[in-house]
Coordinates of C-alpha atoms and ligand atoms in Angstrom, one line a residue:
Chain A
M72 CA 71.1 -43.4 -34.4
R73 CA 68.8 -45.0 -37.0
I74 CA 65.4 -46.2 -36.2
I75 CA 63.1 -48.2 -38.5
V76 CA 59.5 -48.2 -37.7
C77 CA 57.4 -51.0 -39.3
I78 CA 53.9 -49.8 -40.2
K79 CA 51.0 -51.7 -41.8
Q80 CA 48.1 -50.5 -43.8
V81 CA 45.0 -52.1 -42.4
F82 CA 41.3 -51.8 -42.8
D83 CA 39.8 -49.5 -40.1
P84 CA 39.4 -51.8 -37.1
L85 CA 36.4 -49.8 -36.0
T86 CA 34.4 -50.8 -39.1
P87 CA 31.2 -52.4 -38.0
V88 CA 31.1 -56.1 -38.6
N89 CA 28.0 -55.6 -40.8
A90 CA 30.1 -53.5 -43.2
L91 CA 32.9 -56.0 -43.5
T92 CA 32.9 -58.7 -46.3
I93 CA 34.9 -61.8 -47.0
D94 CA 36.6 -62.5 -50.4
S95 CA 35.3 -65.0 -52.8
D96 CA 37.9 -67.6 -51.7
R97 CA 36.8 -67.2 -48.1
K98 CA 40.4 -66.6 -47.0
K99 CA 40.5 -62.8 -46.4
I100 CA 38.5 -60.1 -44.6
L101 CA 37.9 -57.0 -46.8
G102 CA 37.3 -53.7 -45.2
S103 CA 34.4 -51.6 -46.2
A104 CA 34.7 -49.8 -49.5
Y105 CA 33.3 -46.6 -47.7
T106 CA 35.9 -46.6 -44.9
P107 CA 39.4 -45.6 -45.9
P108 CA 42.3 -47.9 -44.6
V109 CA 44.4 -46.6 -41.6
I110 CA 47.9 -47.2 -40.4
N111 CA 47.6 -49.9 -37.8
G112 CA 47.0 -48.1 -34.4
Y113 CA 49.8 -49.8 -32.5
D114 CA 52.2 -49.0 -35.4
E115 CA 51.3 -45.3 -35.1
Q116 CA 52.1 -45.6 -31.4
A117 CA 55.5 -47.2 -32.4
L118 CA 56.1 -44.2 -34.7
E119 CA 55.3 -41.9 -31.7
A120 CA 57.9 -43.7 -29.7
A121 CA 60.4 -43.1 -32.4
L122 CA 59.5 -39.4 -32.6
R123 CA 60.0 -39.0 -28.8
I124 CA 63.5 -40.6 -29.0
K125 CA 64.4 -38.3 -31.9
E126 CA 63.2 -35.2 -30.0
N127 CA 65.4 -36.0 -27.1
W128 CA 68.4 -37.1 -29.1
P129 CA 71.5 -35.1 -28.4
G130 CA 72.5 -33.1 -31.5
G131 CA 69.3 -34.3 -33.3
E132 CA 71.3 -36.9 -35.2
C133 CA 68.5 -39.4 -35.3
E134 CA 67.0 -40.7 -38.5
I135 CA 63.5 -42.3 -38.6
V136 CA 62.6 -44.6 -41.5
A137 CA 59.1 -45.9 -41.8
L138 CA 58.9 -49.2 -43.6
S139 CA 55.8 -50.9 -44.9
L140 CA 55.1 -54.1 -46.7
G141 CA 51.6 -54.1 -48.2
E142 CA 49.5 -53.8 -51.4
R143 CA 47.3 -51.2 -52.9
F144 CA 48.8 -48.5 -50.6
K145 CA 46.8 -45.3 -50.1
L146 CA 49.5 -42.8 -50.3
D147 CA 47.7 -40.1 -48.4
V148 CA 47.2 -42.5 -45.5
M149 CA 50.8 -43.8 -45.5
K150 CA 52.3 -40.3 -45.9
K151 CA 51.0 -39.4 -42.5
A152 CA 54.2 -41.0 -41.3
L153 CA 56.2 -38.3 -43.2
A154 CA 53.8 -35.5 -41.9
V155 CA 54.4 -36.3 -38.3
G156 CA 58.1 -36.4 -38.8
A157 CA 59.5 -39.6 -40.2
D158 CA 62.5 -38.8 -42.5
E159 CA 61.7 -41.4 -45.0
L160 CA 58.9 -43.7 -46.0
V161 CA 59.7 -47.0 -47.8
L162 CA 56.9 -49.0 -49.4
V163 CA 57.2 -52.4 -50.7
D164 CA 54.1 -53.1 -52.7
D165 CA 53.2 -56.7 -53.5
A166 CA 50.0 -58.8 -53.5
A167 CA 51.9 -61.5 -51.7
F168 CA 51.9 -59.3 -48.5
D169 CA 48.2 -59.6 -48.0
T170 CA 48.7 -62.7 -46.0
A171 CA 48.3 -64.0 -42.5
D172 CA 51.6 -65.7 -42.7
S173 CA 53.8 -63.9 -40.1
V174 CA 56.9 -65.9 -40.9
F175 CA 56.9 -64.7 -44.4
I176 CA 56.3 -61.1 -43.3
A177 CA 59.1 -61.3 -40.8
R178 CA 61.5 -62.7 -43.4
A179 CA 60.6 -59.9 -45.9
L180 CA 60.9 -57.3 -43.1
A181 CA 64.4 -58.7 -42.2
A182 CA 65.5 -58.5 -45.7
A183 CA 64.2 -55.0 -46.3
I184 CA 66.0 -53.8 -43.1
H185 CA 69.2 -55.3 -44.4
R186 CA 68.7 -53.6 -47.8
L187 CA 68.1 -50.3 -46.1
G188 CA 71.4 -50.5 -44.5
G189 CA 70.3 -51.9 -41.1
A190 CA 69.1 -50.0 -38.1
D191 CA 70.0 -49.5 -34.4
L192 CA 66.5 -49.9 -33.3
V193 CA 63.4 -51.5 -35.0
L194 CA 60.1 -50.4 -33.5
C195 CA 56.9 -52.3 -34.3
G196 CA 53.3 -52.1 -32.9
R197 CA 52.5 -55.0 -30.6
Q198 CA 50.0 -56.4 -33.1
A199 CA 48.2 -55.6 -36.3
S200 CA 44.4 -55.3 -36.1
D201 CA 43.5 -57.4 -39.1
W202 CA 44.8 -60.8 -38.2
D203 CA 45.8 -60.1 -34.5
N204 CA 48.8 -62.3 -35.0
A205 CA 51.3 -60.4 -32.7
Q206 CA 54.1 -62.5 -34.3
A207 CA 56.0 -60.6 -36.9
P208 CA 58.1 -58.5 -34.5
L209 CA 59.0 -61.5 -32.4
L210 CA 60.0 -63.6 -35.4
L211 CA 61.9 -60.6 -36.8
G212 CA 64.0 -60.5 -33.6
E213 CA 64.6 -64.3 -33.9
M214 CA 65.6 -64.0 -37.6
L215 CA 68.0 -61.0 -37.1
G216 CA 69.3 -62.6 -33.9
W217 CA 68.5 -59.4 -32.1
P218 CA 67.0 -59.0 -28.5
C219 CA 63.3 -58.4 -28.6
L220 CA 61.5 -56.3 -25.9
T221 CA 57.8 -56.3 -26.0
L222 CA 54.7 -54.3 -24.9
A223 CA 56.6 -51.0 -24.2
R224 CA 54.7 -48.1 -22.8
R225 CA 58.0 -46.2 -22.5
V226 CA 61.1 -46.5 -24.7
E227 CA 64.4 -44.8 -23.9
V228 CA 67.7 -45.2 -25.7
R229 CA 71.0 -44.2 -24.0
N230 CA 74.6 -45.4 -24.1
G231 CA 74.0 -48.0 -26.8
R232 CA 71.2 -49.6 -24.7
V233 CA 67.5 -49.5 -24.9
E234 CA 65.3 -49.5 -21.8
V235 CA 61.6 -50.2 -21.9
E236 CA 58.8 -50.2 -19.4
R237 CA 56.6 -53.1 -20.4
V238 CA 52.9 -53.5 -19.5
L239 CA 52.0 -56.7 -17.7
S240 CA 48.5 -57.8 -16.7
D241 CA 49.2 -57.1 -13.1
G242 CA 51.6 -54.2 -13.3
S243 CA 54.7 -53.4 -15.3
Q244 CA 58.4 -54.4 -15.7
V245 CA 61.4 -52.5 -16.6
M246 CA 63.7 -54.4 -19.1
E247 CA 66.7 -53.5 -21.2
S248 CA 69.0 -54.8 -23.8
N249 CA 71.9 -53.7 -26.1
L250 CA 71.3 -52.3 -29.5
P251 CA 70.5 -53.2 -32.1
A252 CA 67.1 -54.5 -30.8
V253 CA 63.4 -55.0 -31.8
V254 CA 60.9 -53.3 -29.5
T255 CA 57.1 -53.7 -29.7
V256 CA 54.9 -50.8 -28.5
T257 CA 51.4 -51.0 -26.7
S258 CA 48.7 -48.3 -26.6
E259 CA 49.6 -47.1 -23.1
L260 CA 52.5 -45.3 -24.7
G261 CA 50.0 -42.7 -26.0
E262 CA 48.5 -41.7 -29.3
L263 CA 50.5 -40.5 -32.3
R264 CA 50.8 -36.7 -32.4
F265 CA 48.7 -34.8 -34.9
P266 CA 50.6 -33.7 -37.9
P267 CA 50.9 -29.9 -38.3
A268 CA 48.9 -28.4 -41.2
R269 CA 52.0 -27.1 -42.8
A270 CA 53.6 -30.5 -42.8
R271 CA 50.6 -32.1 -44.3
L272 CA 50.9 -29.8 -47.2
Q273 CA 54.5 -30.2 -47.6
V274 CA 54.5 -34.1 -47.8
A275 CA 52.0 -33.9 -50.6
R276 CA 55.0 -33.3 -52.9
R277 CA 57.2 -36.0 -51.4
R278 CA 57.5 -39.4 -52.9
P279 CA 58.0 -42.5 -50.9
K280 CA 60.9 -44.8 -51.7
E281 CA 59.8 -47.9 -53.4
M282 CA 61.3 -51.4 -53.2
T283 CA 60.0 -54.7 -54.7
L284 CA 59.6 -58.1 -53.3
K285 CA 62.1 -59.3 -55.9
E286 CA 64.7 -57.0 -54.6
L287 CA 64.2 -58.5 -51.2
N288 CA 64.9 -62.0 -52.5
V289 CA 62.7 -63.9 -50.1
E290 CA 60.7 -66.9 -51.2
I291 CA 57.0 -67.4 -50.7
G292 CA 56.9 -71.0 -49.3
S293 CA 53.9 -72.7 -48.0
P294 CA 53.0 -71.2 -44.6
A295 CA 53.5 -73.2 -41.4
A296 CA 50.0 -72.0 -40.3
E297 CA 47.6 -71.5 -43.2
V298 CA 44.2 -69.8 -43.1
I299 CA 41.8 -72.1 -45.0
D300 CA 38.5 -70.4 -44.2
V301 CA 37.2 -67.1 -42.8
S302 CA 33.7 -66.2 -41.8
L303 CA 32.2 -63.1 -40.1
L304 CA 30.9 -63.3 -36.6
K305 CA 27.7 -61.3 -36.4
V306 CA 26.1 -61.2 -33.0
E307 CA 22.6 -59.8 -32.6
R308 CA 20.7 -60.0 -29.4
E309 CA 17.2 -58.6 -28.9
C310 CA 17.8 -55.6 -26.7
Q311 CA 15.0 -54.7 -24.2
Y312 CA 15.2 -50.9 -23.9
I313 CA 14.4 -49.5 -20.5
G314 CA 13.1 -45.9 -20.6
G315 CA 11.5 -43.4 -18.3
A316 CA 10.6 -39.7 -18.1
N317 CA 14.3 -39.0 -17.6
G318 CA 17.6 -40.7 -17.1
A319 CA 17.1 -41.0 -13.4
E320 CA 13.9 -42.8 -13.8
A321 CA 15.4 -45.2 -16.4
G322 CA 18.3 -45.9 -14.0
R323 CA 15.9 -46.8 -11.2
R324 CA 13.9 -49.0 -13.5
L325 CA 17.0 -50.7 -14.8
A326 CA 18.1 -51.6 -11.2
E327 CA 14.6 -52.9 -10.4
T328 CA 14.4 -55.0 -13.6
L329 CA 17.8 -56.5 -12.9
I330 CA 16.9 -57.3 -9.3
D331 CA 13.5 -58.7 -10.2
A332 CA 15.1 -61.0 -12.9
G333 CA 17.5 -62.3 -10.2
L334 CA 20.5 -61.0 -12.1
I335 CA 21.9 -58.8 -9.4
S336 CA 21.3 -58.7 -5.8
P337 CA 21.2 -55.4 -3.9
N338 CA 23.0 -56.9 -0.8
G339 CA 26.2 -58.0 -2.5
G340 CA 25.1 -61.6 -3.1
Chain B
M1436 CA 57.3 -86.7 -32.1
A1437 CA 54.6 -87.8 -29.7
G1438 CA 52.6 -86.7 -26.8
I1439 CA 51.5 -83.4 -25.4
L1440 CA 53.4 -81.0 -23.2
I1441 CA 51.7 -78.4 -21.2
F1442 CA 53.7 -75.3 -20.2
A1443 CA 52.6 -74.5 -16.7
E1444 CA 53.4 -70.8 -15.9
T1445 CA 54.0 -69.9 -12.3
D1446 CA 53.9 -66.7 -10.3
A1447 CA 55.6 -66.7 -7.0
G1448 CA 55.8 -70.4 -7.3
A1449 CA 52.1 -71.0 -7.8
I1450 CA 50.8 -72.4 -11.1
L1451 CA 48.5 -69.9 -12.8
P1452 CA 44.8 -70.8 -13.1
N1453 CA 45.0 -70.9 -16.9
F1454 CA 46.6 -74.2 -16.4
W1455 CA 43.2 -76.0 -16.0
E1456 CA 42.1 -74.7 -19.4
Q1457 CA 45.3 -75.9 -21.0
V1458 CA 44.7 -79.3 -19.4
A1459 CA 41.1 -79.4 -20.8
A1460 CA 42.4 -78.4 -24.3
A1461 CA 45.1 -81.1 -24.1
R1462 CA 42.6 -83.8 -23.0
T1463 CA 40.6 -83.2 -26.3
L1464 CA 43.5 -84.6 -28.4
A1465 CA 45.1 -86.9 -25.8
P1466 CA 43.4 -90.0 -27.3
Q1467 CA 45.1 -89.3 -30.6
L1468 CA 48.4 -87.9 -29.5
G1469 CA 49.2 -90.0 -26.5
S1470 CA 50.4 -89.1 -23.1
V1471 CA 50.2 -85.6 -21.5
S1472 CA 53.0 -84.2 -19.6
V1473 CA 53.5 -80.9 -17.8
A1474 CA 56.5 -78.6 -17.8
A1475 CA 56.3 -76.2 -14.7
L1476 CA 58.9 -73.4 -15.0
G1477 CA 59.6 -71.0 -12.2
W1478 CA 61.3 -70.8 -8.7
Q1479 CA 60.3 -72.7 -5.6
I1480 CA 57.3 -74.2 -7.5
K1481 CA 54.4 -75.7 -5.7
T1482 CA 53.7 -78.7 -7.8
D1483 CA 50.9 -80.5 -5.8
E1484 CA 48.2 -79.2 -8.1
A1485 CA 49.9 -80.1 -11.4
L1486 CA 50.4 -83.6 -9.9
R1487 CA 46.5 -84.0 -9.8
S1488 CA 46.0 -83.0 -13.4
G1489 CA 46.1 -86.5 -14.7
A1490 CA 49.4 -85.9 -16.5
E1491 CA 51.8 -88.8 -16.7
A1492 CA 54.9 -86.7 -15.7
V1493 CA 55.4 -83.2 -14.3
Y1494 CA 58.9 -81.9 -15.4
V1495 CA 59.9 -79.3 -12.7
L1496 CA 62.4 -76.7 -14.0
E1497 CA 63.5 -74.5 -11.2
D1498 CA 66.0 -71.5 -11.6
E1499 CA 65.9 -68.1 -10.0
R1500 CA 66.0 -66.5 -13.4
L1501 CA 62.5 -68.1 -14.1
T1502 CA 61.0 -66.0 -11.2
E1503 CA 60.0 -63.1 -13.5
P1504 CA 58.0 -63.4 -16.7
W1505 CA 61.3 -63.1 -18.6
P1506 CA 60.7 -64.4 -22.2
D1507 CA 64.3 -65.1 -23.1
A1508 CA 64.9 -67.4 -20.0
H1509 CA 61.6 -69.2 -20.3
L1510 CA 62.1 -69.7 -24.0
S1511 CA 65.6 -71.1 -23.6
A1512 CA 64.6 -73.5 -20.8
L1513 CA 61.5 -74.7 -22.6
E1514 CA 63.3 -75.0 -26.0
S1515 CA 66.0 -77.4 -24.6
L1516 CA 63.2 -79.5 -22.9
C1517 CA 61.4 -79.8 -26.1
H1518 CA 64.6 -81.0 -27.8
E1519 CA 64.7 -83.8 -25.3
L1520 CA 61.0 -84.8 -25.2
H1521 CA 59.9 -84.1 -28.8
P1522 CA 56.3 -83.4 -28.0
A1523 CA 53.9 -83.4 -31.0
M1524 CA 51.8 -80.6 -29.4
I1525 CA 52.8 -78.0 -26.8
V1526 CA 49.9 -76.1 -25.0
M1527 CA 50.8 -72.6 -23.8
P1528 CA 48.8 -70.3 -21.5
R1529 CA 47.1 -67.2 -22.9
T1530 CA 49.3 -64.8 -20.9
T1531 CA 51.8 -62.1 -21.8
L1532 CA 54.6 -64.5 -21.3
G1533 CA 52.8 -67.6 -22.8
M1534 CA 51.9 -65.9 -26.0
E1535 CA 55.3 -64.4 -26.6
V1536 CA 57.2 -67.6 -25.8
A1537 CA 54.8 -69.6 -28.0
A1538 CA 55.5 -67.6 -31.1
R1539 CA 59.3 -67.8 -30.7
L1540 CA 59.2 -71.5 -29.7
A1541 CA 57.2 -72.3 -32.8
F1542 CA 59.8 -70.7 -35.0
R1543 CA 62.8 -72.3 -33.2
L1544 CA 61.3 -75.8 -33.3
G1545 CA 60.3 -75.4 -37.0
G1546 CA 56.7 -76.0 -36.0
A1547 CA 53.5 -73.9 -36.4
L1548 CA 51.7 -71.7 -34.0
A1549 CA 47.9 -71.7 -33.3
Q1550 CA 47.0 -68.8 -31.0
D1551 CA 43.7 -68.1 -29.5
A1552 CA 42.3 -71.6 -30.5
M1553 CA 38.6 -72.1 -29.8
T1554 CA 38.5 -75.6 -31.2
L1555 CA 41.1 -78.2 -32.1
Q1556 CA 40.7 -80.9 -34.7
L1557 CA 43.2 -83.5 -35.8
A1558 CA 42.8 -85.3 -39.2
D1559 CA 45.1 -86.5 -41.7
D1560 CA 48.2 -85.7 -39.7
A1561 CA 47.3 -82.0 -39.6
L1562 CA 45.9 -80.0 -36.7
T1563 CA 43.1 -77.5 -37.7
I1564 CA 41.9 -74.9 -35.3
T1565 CA 39.5 -72.0 -35.3
R1566 CA 40.3 -68.6 -33.9
P1567 CA 38.8 -65.2 -33.8
V1568 CA 40.5 -62.6 -35.9
A1569 CA 40.1 -58.9 -36.6
G1570 CA 39.3 -58.1 -33.0
G1571 CA 36.6 -60.8 -32.9
A1572 CA 34.8 -59.6 -35.9
A1573 CA 35.6 -62.8 -37.8
S1574 CA 36.6 -66.4 -37.2
A1575 CA 39.4 -68.1 -39.1
T1576 CA 40.0 -71.8 -39.7
V1577 CA 43.8 -72.3 -39.6
R1578 CA 45.6 -75.5 -40.7
L1579 CA 49.0 -76.1 -39.1
N1580 CA 51.1 -77.6 -41.8
R1581 CA 54.2 -78.3 -39.7
A1582 CA 54.7 -80.1 -36.4
P1583 CA 55.2 -79.6 -33.5
W1584 CA 52.0 -77.7 -33.0
I1585 CA 52.2 -74.9 -30.5
V1586 CA 48.8 -74.2 -29.3
V1587 CA 47.4 -71.2 -27.1
P1588 CA 43.8 -71.9 -26.2
R1589 CA 41.5 -68.9 -26.1
S1590 CA 40.5 -67.9 -22.6
G1591 CA 37.1 -69.3 -21.9
A1592 CA 37.0 -71.7 -24.8
F1593 CA 37.8 -74.8 -22.8
T1594 CA 36.0 -75.5 -19.6
P1595 CA 38.7 -75.7 -17.0
A1596 CA 39.5 -79.3 -15.9
E1597 CA 39.2 -80.3 -12.3
P1598 CA 42.1 -81.5 -10.2
G1599 CA 41.8 -85.2 -9.5
A1600 CA 41.8 -86.8 -6.1
E1601 CA 45.1 -88.6 -6.7
A1602 CA 48.5 -87.1 -7.2
S1603 CA 49.2 -89.6 -10.0
A1604 CA 52.0 -87.9 -12.0
K1605 CA 55.6 -88.7 -11.5
V1606 CA 57.8 -85.7 -10.7
V1607 CA 60.9 -85.2 -12.9
S1608 CA 63.4 -82.5 -11.7
V1609 CA 65.2 -81.1 -14.6
Q1610 CA 68.0 -78.6 -14.3
P1611 CA 66.9 -75.9 -16.8
S1612 CA 69.3 -75.2 -19.5
I1613 CA 69.4 -71.4 -19.9
S1614 CA 72.5 -70.3 -21.9
D1615 CA 74.0 -67.0 -21.3
A1616 CA 73.9 -66.4 -25.0
A1617 CA 70.1 -66.8 -24.9
L1618 CA 69.6 -64.0 -22.5
K1619 CA 69.7 -61.1 -24.8
T1620 CA 67.6 -58.9 -22.5
R1621 CA 67.8 -58.2 -18.9
C1622 CA 65.2 -57.6 -16.2
V1623 CA 65.7 -54.3 -14.3
S1624 CA 62.7 -54.0 -12.0
R1625 CA 59.1 -55.1 -11.5
A1626 CA 56.1 -53.2 -10.2
R1627 CA 52.9 -54.9 -9.1
Q1628 CA 49.5 -53.2 -8.9
E1629 CA 47.7 -53.4 -5.5
G1630 CA 45.5 -56.5 -5.5
E1631 CA 42.0 -56.0 -6.8
T1632 CA 39.2 -56.8 -4.4
I1633 CA 37.4 -59.2 -6.7
S1634 CA 39.3 -60.7 -9.6
L1635 CA 37.6 -59.9 -12.9
E1636 CA 38.1 -63.4 -14.3
R1637 CA 36.1 -64.8 -11.4
A1638 CA 33.5 -62.0 -10.8
R1639 CA 29.8 -62.9 -11.2
V1640 CA 28.9 -59.3 -12.1
I1641 CA 31.1 -56.7 -13.7
I1642 CA 30.4 -53.0 -14.2
S1643 CA 32.8 -51.5 -16.8
G1644 CA 33.3 -47.8 -17.7
G1645 CA 34.5 -46.5 -21.1
R1646 CA 35.7 -43.2 -22.6
G1647 CA 32.2 -41.9 -22.1
L1648 CA 33.0 -41.6 -18.3
D1649 CA 35.3 -38.8 -19.3
G1650 CA 37.8 -39.0 -16.3
P1651 CA 39.0 -41.0 -13.4
E1652 CA 36.3 -39.8 -10.8
P1653 CA 33.2 -41.5 -12.2
F1654 CA 35.0 -44.8 -11.6
Q1655 CA 34.4 -44.2 -7.8
L1656 CA 30.7 -44.5 -8.5
L1657 CA 31.2 -47.7 -10.4
H1658 CA 33.2 -49.0 -7.4
R1659 CA 30.3 -48.1 -5.0
I1660 CA 27.8 -49.9 -7.3
A1661 CA 30.1 -52.9 -7.6
D1662 CA 30.5 -53.1 -3.8
A1663 CA 26.7 -53.0 -3.4
I1664 CA 26.1 -55.8 -5.8
G1665 CA 29.2 -57.9 -5.0
G1666 CA 30.8 -57.3 -8.4
A1667 CA 34.0 -56.0 -9.9
V1668 CA 34.9 -53.0 -11.9
G1669 CA 36.4 -53.2 -15.4
A1670 CA 37.1 -50.8 -18.3
S1671 CA 37.5 -50.5 -21.9
R1672 CA 41.0 -49.5 -23.3
P1673 CA 40.7 -45.7 -23.4
P1674 CA 40.4 -45.2 -19.6
C1675 CA 43.5 -47.5 -19.1
D1676 CA 45.5 -45.7 -21.8
S1677 CA 44.6 -42.4 -20.2
G1678 CA 45.6 -43.6 -16.8
W1679 CA 42.1 -43.1 -15.2
V1680 CA 42.3 -46.7 -13.9
P1681 CA 45.2 -49.3 -13.8
T1682 CA 45.8 -51.4 -17.0
S1683 CA 44.7 -54.4 -15.0
Y1684 CA 41.1 -53.2 -15.4
Q1685 CA 41.1 -53.5 -19.3
I1686 CA 38.8 -56.0 -20.7
G1687 CA 39.0 -57.2 -24.4
L1688 CA 41.3 -58.6 -26.9
T1689 CA 44.5 -57.1 -25.4
G1690 CA 43.2 -57.1 -21.9
K1691 CA 41.2 -59.7 -19.9
M1692 CA 38.7 -62.1 -21.2
V1693 CA 35.8 -62.3 -18.8
S1694 CA 32.6 -64.3 -18.7
P1695 CA 30.5 -63.1 -15.8
E1696 CA 26.8 -63.7 -15.5
V1697 CA 26.1 -60.0 -15.9
Y1698 CA 28.2 -57.4 -17.7
I1699 CA 27.2 -53.7 -17.4
A1700 CA 28.9 -51.5 -20.0
V1701 CA 28.7 -47.7 -19.2
G1702 CA 29.8 -45.2 -21.8
I1703 CA 31.4 -48.0 -23.9
S1704 CA 30.6 -47.9 -27.6
G1705 CA 31.0 -51.7 -28.1
A1706 CA 34.0 -52.1 -30.5
T1707 CA 34.6 -55.7 -31.4
Q1708 CA 38.1 -55.5 -29.7
H1709 CA 36.3 -54.8 -26.4
T1710 CA 33.2 -57.0 -26.8
T1711 CA 35.3 -60.1 -27.8
G1712 CA 36.5 -60.0 -24.1
C1713 CA 32.9 -60.0 -22.6
S1714 CA 30.6 -61.5 -25.2
S1715 CA 30.3 -64.7 -23.3
A1716 CA 28.6 -62.9 -20.5
R1717 CA 25.1 -64.3 -20.1
T1718 CA 23.5 -60.9 -19.9
I1719 CA 24.9 -57.7 -21.2
V1720 CA 23.5 -54.3 -19.9
A1721 CA 24.4 -51.1 -21.9
I1722 CA 24.1 -47.5 -20.7
N1723 CA 25.0 -45.1 -23.5
T1724 CA 23.8 -41.7 -24.8
D1725 CA 24.1 -42.9 -28.5
K1726 CA 21.2 -45.1 -29.5
D1727 CA 23.2 -46.3 -32.4
A1728 CA 26.1 -47.5 -30.4
P1729 CA 27.0 -51.1 -31.4
I1730 CA 26.9 -52.2 -27.8
F1731 CA 23.1 -52.2 -27.9
R1732 CA 23.3 -54.9 -30.6
M1733 CA 24.8 -57.3 -28.1
A1734 CA 22.9 -56.1 -25.1
T1735 CA 20.0 -57.9 -23.4
Y1736 CA 19.0 -54.7 -21.5
G1737 CA 19.7 -51.1 -22.6
V1738 CA 19.3 -47.6 -21.4
V1739 CA 19.8 -44.8 -24.0
G1740 CA 20.9 -42.1 -21.7
D1741 CA 23.6 -40.1 -19.9
W1742 CA 25.3 -42.1 -17.1
K1743 CA 25.4 -38.9 -15.1
E1744 CA 21.6 -39.2 -14.6
V1745 CA 21.2 -42.9 -14.9
L1746 CA 23.9 -44.3 -12.6
P1747 CA 23.2 -42.3 -9.4
A1748 CA 19.6 -43.3 -9.5
F1749 CA 20.6 -46.9 -10.3
H1750 CA 22.8 -46.8 -7.2
A1751 CA 20.0 -45.3 -5.1
A1752 CA 17.5 -47.9 -6.2
L1753 CA 19.9 -50.6 -5.0
A1754 CA 20.0 -49.1 -1.6
D1755 CA 16.2 -48.8 -1.5
R1756 CA 15.9 -52.5 -2.2
G1757 CA 18.8 -53.7 -0.1
Ligands
FAD1193 C1 44.3 -54.6 -32.1 C2 43.4 -53.8 -31.1 C3 43.2 -54.3 -29.8 C4 42.4 -53.6 -29.0 N1 42.2 -54.1 -27.7 C5 41.2 -53.6 -26.9 C6 40.9 -54.1 -25.7 O1 41.5 -55.1 -25.2 N2 39.9 -53.6 -25.0 C7 39.2 -52.4 -25.4 O2 38.2 -52.0 -24.7 N3 39.5 -51.9 -26.6 C8 40.6 -52.4 -27.3 N4 40.8 -51.8 -28.5 C9 40.2 -50.5 -28.8 C10 38.8 -50.5 -29.4 O3 38.9 -50.7 -30.8 C11 38.0 -49.2 -29.1 O4 38.8 -48.2 -29.5 C12 37.7 -49.1 -27.6 O5 37.2 -50.3 -27.1 C13 36.7 -47.9 -27.4 O6 36.5 -47.7 -26.1 P1 35.2 -47.0 -25.6 O7 34.0 -47.8 -26.1 O8 35.3 -46.8 -24.2 O9 35.3 -45.6 -26.3 P2 34.5 -45.0 -27.5 O10 34.4 -45.9 -28.7 O11 34.9 -43.6 -27.7 O12 33.0 -44.9 -26.9 C14 32.6 -44.0 -25.9 C15 31.1 -44.2 -25.8 O13 30.6 -43.5 -24.7 C16 29.4 -42.9 -25.0 N5 29.1 -41.8 -24.1 C17 29.8 -40.6 -24.2 N6 29.3 -39.8 -23.1 C18 28.4 -40.5 -22.5 C19 27.6 -40.3 -21.4 N7 27.6 -39.0 -20.7 N8 26.8 -41.2 -20.9 C20 26.7 -42.4 -21.5 N9 27.5 -42.7 -22.6 C21 28.3 -41.8 -23.1 C22 29.5 -42.6 -26.5 O14 28.2 -42.6 -27.0 C23 30.3 -43.7 -27.0 O15 29.5 -44.8 -27.5 C24 41.7 -52.4 -29.4 C25 41.9 -51.9 -30.7 C26 42.7 -52.6 -31.6 C27 42.9 -52.1 -33.0

């Protein structure tokens, strides 16, 4: 069993808007220089899904490869994948990957997966928090010609098949397919486990495997959908603080303020 | 390529309410792109509403395999229809199914995808849209360089169109072409949550709880307050991820987009991925122990305090005035 987990380095999605900037071309959002980048949250959860499959794999013969396309990688950030238990980390570093063009990213992922000798299962986060595109895994499935199962809160592999429980807005749905397959993971699956201290020390000496865009042999064409401008959305409202001698008094005053302003009605109106 | 095709998603035969926002979005470009048609996919579809949308034609694609939100089946049926109709623009609903099919359809048709579109503008044969990115922290202007354009309007961006008096559209029944080869996945089972009392999308007042509530029990109090003021209860992502409340409560980028008159956020810090789903509320009220929490920057009224003290008194004051 071979699982490839696609992980992306992104600026911390909890960076306050006021600390974000836009590049001089007005085409990219830059994270704050003071906040280190992170592995995209949903990708961490995809990694957690892979680790759970490996834990329950009979005989333990299950390999997890974490694959990332990006640029200016922070090794200590990306090596977290190794510290939690991925067997290998593969980084493809190129400025071309700093793009909102999901088609190009999916092409490069497909090529990298082939070059790595293929996989039985590719796990991805449901979307990346920088562009919120939620497209690359779907397009990857299309390009590989593999089944694609999305929004999994549970992923199980048995007898050459993968079964997922996917989250829907009004409940859930169990779906399955043959392997190989692409599966996207959602936050309901649970957080990535914390790496043991010992593992964090051990990975300090390990090197990721490196590949180049050239080796992947994919062309950078003009994107079907092209970002031509980006601007930050700063919202500031004047907040009227309601206080009191204690929390209870503030709570009572808040209710009265909202009722008097006609915003809420105490009899369900 | 000409005209606009709206994908009407159905559930138990009924067209989803998102449809009317799609109609509104389509109408903004109808003068330039030509006639609007509807493709309703599902099983035992009630078409009467779609007939009153002002569309020229309603294509009805019925197949039992279109009962569930099964992406492969819907994609296959829609793709073949597009190969026959050659629409210049296809408008998809912002639903789990709609967004997924949109991305794959754009790829298969060799077109371009505009998801979460707030505005649409057609000039020099290119469609340009604006959309929130980075969880709503920024807005991007995106130019679609290849047609057909697959557009998913952002919830709340287009005021829903009203059904007309006349059922003017002609009905065209089409046997959906769903090839077995296209069905690479299988549906095993489906579980639905119990119906919410008041739908979040339609609620006038919403009271939402976040990680600061620290467990499932405090949501009982939120429900009692919501009952008293005729509102609905929502949540940020952590209470849903932790199973304190069902995922259908989640408000935000990957949950529901709501626009109530009043939004009360309790123990919610105000991450952009959450507030992007409630920022169109006329009035936002925040209750949080942290005076620096970002939620206060978008709030009209705020209480810096512990919900354990604030909320019971808030609830009692409602009873006093009721
Ligand atoms: C791509 C992406 C998509 C996402 N989609 C969504 C989404 O759809 N919806 C969503 O909500 N989130 C979403 N998130 C997560 C989001 O970034 C935040 O992590 C999340 O909204 C935080 O939830 P919270 O405010 O409840 O928790 P926290 O940020 O942990 O805030 C808890 C708050 O409670 C306050 N508090 C603690 N104790 C008390 C008390 N006793 N009384 C009063 N206040 C108290 C604290 O001061 C704090 O401000 C998404 C993230 C990403 C990256």
